[in-house]
PDB file of C-alpha atoms in Angstrom:
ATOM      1  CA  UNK A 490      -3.435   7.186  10.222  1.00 91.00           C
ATOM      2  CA  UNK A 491      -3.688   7.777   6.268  1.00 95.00           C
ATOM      3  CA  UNK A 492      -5.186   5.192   4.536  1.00 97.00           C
ATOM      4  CA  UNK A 493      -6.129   4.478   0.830  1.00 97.00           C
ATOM      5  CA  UNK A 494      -9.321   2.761  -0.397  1.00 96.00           C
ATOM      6  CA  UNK A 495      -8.599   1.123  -3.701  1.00 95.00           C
ATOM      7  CA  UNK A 496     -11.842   0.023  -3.786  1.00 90.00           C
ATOM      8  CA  UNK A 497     -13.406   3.103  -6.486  1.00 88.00           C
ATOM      9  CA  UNK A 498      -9.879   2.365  -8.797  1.00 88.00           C
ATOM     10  CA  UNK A 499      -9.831  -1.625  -8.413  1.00 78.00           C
ATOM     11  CA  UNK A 500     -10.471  -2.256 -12.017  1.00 82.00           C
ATOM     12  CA  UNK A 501      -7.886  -0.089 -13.502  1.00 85.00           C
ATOM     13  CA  UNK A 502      -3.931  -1.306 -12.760  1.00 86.00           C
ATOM     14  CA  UNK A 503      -2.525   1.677 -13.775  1.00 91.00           C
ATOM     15  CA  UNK A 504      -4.473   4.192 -11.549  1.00 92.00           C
ATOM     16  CA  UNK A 505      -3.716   1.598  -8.991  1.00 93.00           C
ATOM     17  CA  UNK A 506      -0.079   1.632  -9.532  1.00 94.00           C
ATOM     18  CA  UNK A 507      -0.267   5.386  -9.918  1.00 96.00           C
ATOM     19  CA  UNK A 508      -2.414   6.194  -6.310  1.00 96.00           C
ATOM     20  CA  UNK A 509      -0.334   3.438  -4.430  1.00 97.00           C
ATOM     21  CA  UNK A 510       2.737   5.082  -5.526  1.00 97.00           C
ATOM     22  CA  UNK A 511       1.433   9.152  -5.017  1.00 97.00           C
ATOM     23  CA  UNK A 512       0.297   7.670  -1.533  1.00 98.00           C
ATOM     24  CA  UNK A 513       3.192   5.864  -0.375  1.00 97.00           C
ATOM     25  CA  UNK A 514       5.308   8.679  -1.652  1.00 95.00           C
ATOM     26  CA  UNK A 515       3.098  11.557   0.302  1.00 96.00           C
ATOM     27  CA  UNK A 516       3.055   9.213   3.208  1.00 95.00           C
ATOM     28  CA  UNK A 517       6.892   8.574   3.395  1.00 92.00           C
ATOM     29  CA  UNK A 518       7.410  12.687   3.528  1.00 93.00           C
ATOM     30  CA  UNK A 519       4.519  13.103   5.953  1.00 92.00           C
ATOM     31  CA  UNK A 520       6.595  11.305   8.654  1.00 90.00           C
ATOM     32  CA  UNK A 521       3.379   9.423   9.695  1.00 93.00           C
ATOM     33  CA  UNK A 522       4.746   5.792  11.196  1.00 96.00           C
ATOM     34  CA  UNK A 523       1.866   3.809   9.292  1.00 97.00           C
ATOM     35  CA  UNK A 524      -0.334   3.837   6.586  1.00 98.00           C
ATOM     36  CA  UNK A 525      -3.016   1.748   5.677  1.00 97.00           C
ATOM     37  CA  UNK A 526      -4.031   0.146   2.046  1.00 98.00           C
ATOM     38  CA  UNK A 527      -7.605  -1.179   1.917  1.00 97.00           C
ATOM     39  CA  UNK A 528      -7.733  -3.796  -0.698  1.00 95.00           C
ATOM     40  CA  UNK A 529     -10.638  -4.918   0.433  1.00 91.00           C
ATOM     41  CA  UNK A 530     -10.636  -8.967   0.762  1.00 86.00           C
ATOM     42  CA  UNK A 531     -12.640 -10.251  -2.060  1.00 86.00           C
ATOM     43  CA  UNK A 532     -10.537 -12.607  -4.133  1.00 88.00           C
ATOM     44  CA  UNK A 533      -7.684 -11.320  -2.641  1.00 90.00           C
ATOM     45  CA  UNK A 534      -6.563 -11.196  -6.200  1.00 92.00           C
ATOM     46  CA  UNK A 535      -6.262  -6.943  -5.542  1.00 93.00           C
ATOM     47  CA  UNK A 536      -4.345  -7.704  -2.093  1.00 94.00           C
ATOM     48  CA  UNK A 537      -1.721  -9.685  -4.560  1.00 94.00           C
ATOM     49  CA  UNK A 538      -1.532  -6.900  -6.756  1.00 94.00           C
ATOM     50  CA  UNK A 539      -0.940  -4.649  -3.823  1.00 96.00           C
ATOM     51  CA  UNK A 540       2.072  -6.864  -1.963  1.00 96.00           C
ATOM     52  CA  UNK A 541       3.805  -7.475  -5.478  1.00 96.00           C
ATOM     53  CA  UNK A 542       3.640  -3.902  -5.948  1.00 96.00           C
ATOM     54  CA  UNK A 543       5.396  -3.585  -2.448  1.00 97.00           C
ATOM     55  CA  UNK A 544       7.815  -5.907  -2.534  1.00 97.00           C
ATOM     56  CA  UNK A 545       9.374  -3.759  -5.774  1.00 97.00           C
ATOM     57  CA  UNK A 546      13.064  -3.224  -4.920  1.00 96.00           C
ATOM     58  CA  UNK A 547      12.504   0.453  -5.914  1.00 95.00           C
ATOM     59  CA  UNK A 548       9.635   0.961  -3.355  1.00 96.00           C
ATOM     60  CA  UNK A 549      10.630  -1.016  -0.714  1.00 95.00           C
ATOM     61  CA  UNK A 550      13.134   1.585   0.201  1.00 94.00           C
ATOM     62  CA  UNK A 551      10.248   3.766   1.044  1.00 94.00           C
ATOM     63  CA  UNK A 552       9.380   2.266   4.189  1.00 96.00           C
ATOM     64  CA  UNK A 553      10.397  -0.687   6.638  1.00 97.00           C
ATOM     65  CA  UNK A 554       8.026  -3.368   6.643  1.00 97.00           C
ATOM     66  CA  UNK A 555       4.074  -3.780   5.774  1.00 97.00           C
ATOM     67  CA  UNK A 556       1.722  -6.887   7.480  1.00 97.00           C
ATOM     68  CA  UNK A 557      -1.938  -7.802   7.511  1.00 93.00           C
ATOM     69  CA  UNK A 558      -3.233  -7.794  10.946  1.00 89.00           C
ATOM     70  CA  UNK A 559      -4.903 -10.693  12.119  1.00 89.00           C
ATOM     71  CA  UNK A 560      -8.498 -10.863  11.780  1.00 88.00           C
ATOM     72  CA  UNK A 561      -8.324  -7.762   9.311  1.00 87.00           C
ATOM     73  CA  UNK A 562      -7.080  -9.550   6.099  1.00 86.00           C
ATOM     74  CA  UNK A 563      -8.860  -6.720   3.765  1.00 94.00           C
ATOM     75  CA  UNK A 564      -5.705  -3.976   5.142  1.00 96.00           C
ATOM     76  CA  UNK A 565      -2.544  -4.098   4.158  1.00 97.00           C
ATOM     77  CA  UNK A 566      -0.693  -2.195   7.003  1.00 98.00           C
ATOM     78  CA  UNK A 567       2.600   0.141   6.091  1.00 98.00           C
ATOM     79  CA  UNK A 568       5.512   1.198   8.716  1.00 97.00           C
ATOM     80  CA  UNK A 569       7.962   3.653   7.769  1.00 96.00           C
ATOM     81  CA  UNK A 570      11.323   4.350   9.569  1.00 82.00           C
ATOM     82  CA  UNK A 571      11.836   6.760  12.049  1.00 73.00           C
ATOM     83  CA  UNK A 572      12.699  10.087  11.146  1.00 61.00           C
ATOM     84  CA  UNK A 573      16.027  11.223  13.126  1.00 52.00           C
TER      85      UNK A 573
END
């Protein structure tokens, strides 16, 4: 599974923007089912900034649905369509 650590960008919202979008991007062409965003859980403050960024209308179309499994809250877990 590909996964992204935002942990060594959390600071800066651009080059979080930026990486989310190169990864989900790379990830949606890769035809991997799921990704995985570590947020880490913190605050949760950077697991806000991560959901808001995928609920965008624009990059929602990228891939089906994303959850947090339970007992994990620091992942944010990404499932794309099927290809075919």
């Amino acid at each position: 599974m590909l996964s992204l650590d935002l942990h060594p960008i959390y600071r800066n919202n651009r080059d979080i923007e930026l990486a989310m979008r190169q990864f989900l991007f790379t990830a949606a062409r890769s035809g991997e089912p799921a990704v995985e965003i570590i947020p880490g859980k913190g605050t949760g403050q950077l697991k806000r900034r991560v959901l808001a960024f995928l609920d965008q209308k624009h990059i929602k179309k990228l891939y089906l649905r994303h959850e947090s499994p339970p007992g994990n809250e620091g992942r944010v877990i990404v499932h794309f369509r099927e290809a075919g």
